[in-house]
PDB file of C-alpha atoms in Angstrom:
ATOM      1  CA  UNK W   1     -26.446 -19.482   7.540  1.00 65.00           C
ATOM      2  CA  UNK W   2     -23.736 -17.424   5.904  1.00 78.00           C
ATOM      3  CA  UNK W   3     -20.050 -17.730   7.121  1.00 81.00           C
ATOM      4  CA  UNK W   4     -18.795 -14.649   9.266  1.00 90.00           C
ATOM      5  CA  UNK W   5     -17.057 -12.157   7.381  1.00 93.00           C
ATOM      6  CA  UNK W   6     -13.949 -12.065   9.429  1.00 94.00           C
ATOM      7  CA  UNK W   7     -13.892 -16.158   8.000  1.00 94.00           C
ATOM      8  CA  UNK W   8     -14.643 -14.783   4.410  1.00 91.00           C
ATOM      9  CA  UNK W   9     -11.375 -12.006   5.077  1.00 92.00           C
ATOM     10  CA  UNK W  10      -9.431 -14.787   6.738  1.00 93.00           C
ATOM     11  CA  UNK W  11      -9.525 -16.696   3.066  1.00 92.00           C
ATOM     12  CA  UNK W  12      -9.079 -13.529   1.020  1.00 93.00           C
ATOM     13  CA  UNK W  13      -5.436 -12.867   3.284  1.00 94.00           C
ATOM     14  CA  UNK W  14      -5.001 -16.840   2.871  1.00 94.00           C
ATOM     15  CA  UNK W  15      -4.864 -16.175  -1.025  1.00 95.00           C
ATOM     16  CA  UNK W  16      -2.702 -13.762  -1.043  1.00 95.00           C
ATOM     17  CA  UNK W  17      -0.223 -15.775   1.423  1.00 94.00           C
ATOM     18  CA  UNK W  18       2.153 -16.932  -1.359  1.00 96.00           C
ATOM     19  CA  UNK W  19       5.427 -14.802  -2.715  1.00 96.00           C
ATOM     20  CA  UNK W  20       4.451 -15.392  -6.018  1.00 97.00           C
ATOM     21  CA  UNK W  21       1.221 -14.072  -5.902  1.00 97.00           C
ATOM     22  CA  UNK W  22       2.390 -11.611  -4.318  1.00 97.00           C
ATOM     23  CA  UNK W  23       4.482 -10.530  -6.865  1.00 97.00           C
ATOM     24  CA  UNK W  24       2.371 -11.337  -9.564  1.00 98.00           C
ATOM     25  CA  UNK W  25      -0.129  -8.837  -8.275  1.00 98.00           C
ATOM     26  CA  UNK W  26       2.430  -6.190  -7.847  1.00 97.00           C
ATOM     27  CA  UNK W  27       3.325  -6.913 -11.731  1.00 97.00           C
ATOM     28  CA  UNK W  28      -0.638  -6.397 -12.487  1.00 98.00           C
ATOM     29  CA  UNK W  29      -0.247  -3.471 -10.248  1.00 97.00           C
ATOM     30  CA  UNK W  30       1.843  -1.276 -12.665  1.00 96.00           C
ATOM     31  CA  UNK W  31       0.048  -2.991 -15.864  1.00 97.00           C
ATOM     32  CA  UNK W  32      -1.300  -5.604 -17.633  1.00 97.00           C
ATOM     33  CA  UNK W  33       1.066  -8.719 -18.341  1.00 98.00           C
ATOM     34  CA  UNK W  34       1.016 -11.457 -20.464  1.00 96.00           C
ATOM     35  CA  UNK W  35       2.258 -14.763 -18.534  1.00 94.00           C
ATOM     36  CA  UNK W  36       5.742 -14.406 -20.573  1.00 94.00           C
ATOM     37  CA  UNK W  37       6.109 -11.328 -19.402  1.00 96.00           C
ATOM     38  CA  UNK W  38       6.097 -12.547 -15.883  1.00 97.00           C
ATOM     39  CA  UNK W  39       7.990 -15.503 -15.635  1.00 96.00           C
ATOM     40  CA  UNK W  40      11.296 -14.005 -15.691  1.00 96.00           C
ATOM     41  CA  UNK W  41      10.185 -11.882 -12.884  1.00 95.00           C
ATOM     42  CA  UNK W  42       8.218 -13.915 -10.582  1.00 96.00           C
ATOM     43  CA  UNK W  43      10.736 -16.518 -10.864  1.00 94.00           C
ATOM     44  CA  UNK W  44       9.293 -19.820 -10.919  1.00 95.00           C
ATOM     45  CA  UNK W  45       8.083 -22.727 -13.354  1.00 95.00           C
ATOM     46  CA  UNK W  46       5.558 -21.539 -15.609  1.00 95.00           C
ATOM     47  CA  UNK W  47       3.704 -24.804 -14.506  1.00 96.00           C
ATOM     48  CA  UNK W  48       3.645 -23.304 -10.904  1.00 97.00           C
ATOM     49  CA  UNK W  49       2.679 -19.546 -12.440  1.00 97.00           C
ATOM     50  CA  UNK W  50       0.067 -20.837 -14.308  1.00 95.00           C
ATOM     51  CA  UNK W  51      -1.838 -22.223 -10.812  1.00 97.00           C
ATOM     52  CA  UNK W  52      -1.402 -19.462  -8.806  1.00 97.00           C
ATOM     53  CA  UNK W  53      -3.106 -17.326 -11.894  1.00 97.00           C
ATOM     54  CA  UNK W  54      -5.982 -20.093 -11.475  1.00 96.00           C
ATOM     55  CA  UNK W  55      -5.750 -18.723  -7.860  1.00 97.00           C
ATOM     56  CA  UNK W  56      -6.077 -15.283  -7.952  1.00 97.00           C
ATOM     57  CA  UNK W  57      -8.303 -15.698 -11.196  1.00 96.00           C
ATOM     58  CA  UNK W  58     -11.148 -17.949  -8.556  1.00 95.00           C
ATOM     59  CA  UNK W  59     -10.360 -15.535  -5.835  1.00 95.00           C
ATOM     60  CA  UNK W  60     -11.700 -12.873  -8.275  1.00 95.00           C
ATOM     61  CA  UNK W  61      -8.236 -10.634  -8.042  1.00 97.00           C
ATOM     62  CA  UNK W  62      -7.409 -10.814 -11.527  1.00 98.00           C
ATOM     63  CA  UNK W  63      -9.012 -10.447 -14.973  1.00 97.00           C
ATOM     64  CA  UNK W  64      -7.640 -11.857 -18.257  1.00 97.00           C
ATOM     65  CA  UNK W  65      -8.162 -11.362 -21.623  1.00 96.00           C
ATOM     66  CA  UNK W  66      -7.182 -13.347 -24.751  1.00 96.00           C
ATOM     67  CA  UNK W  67      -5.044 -11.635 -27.750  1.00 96.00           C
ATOM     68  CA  UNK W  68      -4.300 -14.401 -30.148  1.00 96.00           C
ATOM     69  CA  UNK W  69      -2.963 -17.106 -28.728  1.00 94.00           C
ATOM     70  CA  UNK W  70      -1.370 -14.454 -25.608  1.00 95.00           C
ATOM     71  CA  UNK W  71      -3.413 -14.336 -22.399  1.00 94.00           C
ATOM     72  CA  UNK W  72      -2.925 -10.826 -20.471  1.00 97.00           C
ATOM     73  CA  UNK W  73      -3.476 -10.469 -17.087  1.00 98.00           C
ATOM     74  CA  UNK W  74      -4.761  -7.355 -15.521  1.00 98.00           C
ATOM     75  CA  UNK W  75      -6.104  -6.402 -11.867  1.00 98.00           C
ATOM     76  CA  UNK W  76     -10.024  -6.853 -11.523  1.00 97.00           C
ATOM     77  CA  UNK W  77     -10.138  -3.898  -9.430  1.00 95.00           C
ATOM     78  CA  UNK W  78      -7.481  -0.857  -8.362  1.00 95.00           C
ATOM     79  CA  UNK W  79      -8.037  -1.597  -4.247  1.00 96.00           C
ATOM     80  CA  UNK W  80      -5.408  -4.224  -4.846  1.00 96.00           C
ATOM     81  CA  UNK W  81      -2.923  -2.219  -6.259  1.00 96.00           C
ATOM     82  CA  UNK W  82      -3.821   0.375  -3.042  1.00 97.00           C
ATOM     83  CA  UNK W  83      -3.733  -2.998  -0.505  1.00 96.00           C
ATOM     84  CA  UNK W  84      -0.354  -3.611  -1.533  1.00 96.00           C
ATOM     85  CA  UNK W  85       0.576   0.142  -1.173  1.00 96.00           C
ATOM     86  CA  UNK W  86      -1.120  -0.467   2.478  1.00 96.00           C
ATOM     87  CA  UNK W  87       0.781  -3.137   3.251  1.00 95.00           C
ATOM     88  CA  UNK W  88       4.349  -1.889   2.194  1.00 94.00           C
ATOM     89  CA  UNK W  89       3.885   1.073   4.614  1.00 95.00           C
ATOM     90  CA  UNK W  90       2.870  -0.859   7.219  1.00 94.00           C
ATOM     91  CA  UNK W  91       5.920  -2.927   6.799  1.00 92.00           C
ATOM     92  CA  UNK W  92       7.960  -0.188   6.610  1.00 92.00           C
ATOM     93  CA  UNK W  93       6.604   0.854  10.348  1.00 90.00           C
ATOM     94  CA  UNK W  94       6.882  -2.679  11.423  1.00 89.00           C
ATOM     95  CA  UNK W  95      10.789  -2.478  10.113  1.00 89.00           C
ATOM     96  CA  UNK W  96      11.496   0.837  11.535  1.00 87.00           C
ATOM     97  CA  UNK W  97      10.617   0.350  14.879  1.00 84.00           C
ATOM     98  CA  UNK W  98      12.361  -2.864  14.687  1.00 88.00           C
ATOM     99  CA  UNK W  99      15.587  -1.169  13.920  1.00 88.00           C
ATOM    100  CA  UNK W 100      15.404   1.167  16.521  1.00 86.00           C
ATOM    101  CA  UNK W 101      14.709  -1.452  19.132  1.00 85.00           C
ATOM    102  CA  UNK W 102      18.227  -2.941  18.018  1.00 85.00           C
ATOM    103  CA  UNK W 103      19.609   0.434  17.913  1.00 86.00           C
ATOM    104  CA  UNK W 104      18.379   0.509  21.609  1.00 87.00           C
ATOM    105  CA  UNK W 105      19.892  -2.952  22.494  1.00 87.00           C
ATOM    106  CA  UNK W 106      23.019  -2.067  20.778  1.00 88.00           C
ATOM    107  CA  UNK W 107      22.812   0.867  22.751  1.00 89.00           C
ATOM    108  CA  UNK W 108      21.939  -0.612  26.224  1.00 84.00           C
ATOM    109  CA  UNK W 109      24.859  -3.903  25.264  1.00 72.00           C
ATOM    110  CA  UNK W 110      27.520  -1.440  24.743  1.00 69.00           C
ATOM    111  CA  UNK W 111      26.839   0.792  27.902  1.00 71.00           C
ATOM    112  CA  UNK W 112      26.279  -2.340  30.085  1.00 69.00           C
ATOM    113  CA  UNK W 113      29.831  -3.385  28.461  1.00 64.00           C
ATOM    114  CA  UNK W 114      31.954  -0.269  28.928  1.00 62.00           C
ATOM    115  CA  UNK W 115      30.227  -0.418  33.129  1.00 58.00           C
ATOM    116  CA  UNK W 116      31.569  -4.086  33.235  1.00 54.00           C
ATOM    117  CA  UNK W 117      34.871  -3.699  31.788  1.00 52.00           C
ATOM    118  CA  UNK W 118      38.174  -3.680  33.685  1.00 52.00           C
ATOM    119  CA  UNK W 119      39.735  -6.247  35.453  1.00 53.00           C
ATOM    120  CA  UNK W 120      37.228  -6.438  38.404  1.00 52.00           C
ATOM    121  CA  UNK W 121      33.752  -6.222  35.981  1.00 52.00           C
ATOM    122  CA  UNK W 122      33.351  -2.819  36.911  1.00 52.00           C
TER     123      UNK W 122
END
């Protein structure tokens, strides 16, 4: 019996529940790397880089290609580049109606504090 797919999507979100993969994919989003290229900008040991390339690489995310002795890195398909994109505007709604829900408390905390001032609370 196969597993359910909401198990098989559970894994896929599981592999790409790591900062640096993150970011490595939204590198691979705009081009194709090489692992030099990265480091600087995902920020960690190039030990540590290295396995979460093995990651996305077994997870099928990412394609790579040798040039030399240089291995570039590229997205295996454009849907991850548009995931991303997904995700950052949902984010973006997330955050926004977050701020206005402080906005509101800030709102409601100074109202509720100008009724309660005075000597008497109001």
């Amino acid at each position: 019996m196969s597993r359910p797919l909401y198990q098989a999507k559970a894994e896929f979100f599981k592999t790409l529940g790591h900062p640096a993969r993150i970011r490595v994919l939204e590198l691979l989003s705009e081009r194709e790397h090489a692992v030099a290229e990265m480091l600087p900008e995902v920020g960690i040991e190039p030990a540590n880089l290295s396995q979460q390339l093995a990651v996305l690489r077994r997870a099928g995310l990412v394609a790579t290609r040798k040039e030399g002795s240089t291995v570039y890195y590229s997205l295996n398909t454009p849907h991850v580049a548009e995931l991303l994109k997904v995700a950052r505007q949902i984010l973006t709604g997330v955050l926004a109606g977050r701020i206005e829900l402080l906005d509101d408390l800030r709102t409601t905390t100074v109202s509720a504090g100008a009724k309660g001032s005075g000597p008497h609370g109001g």
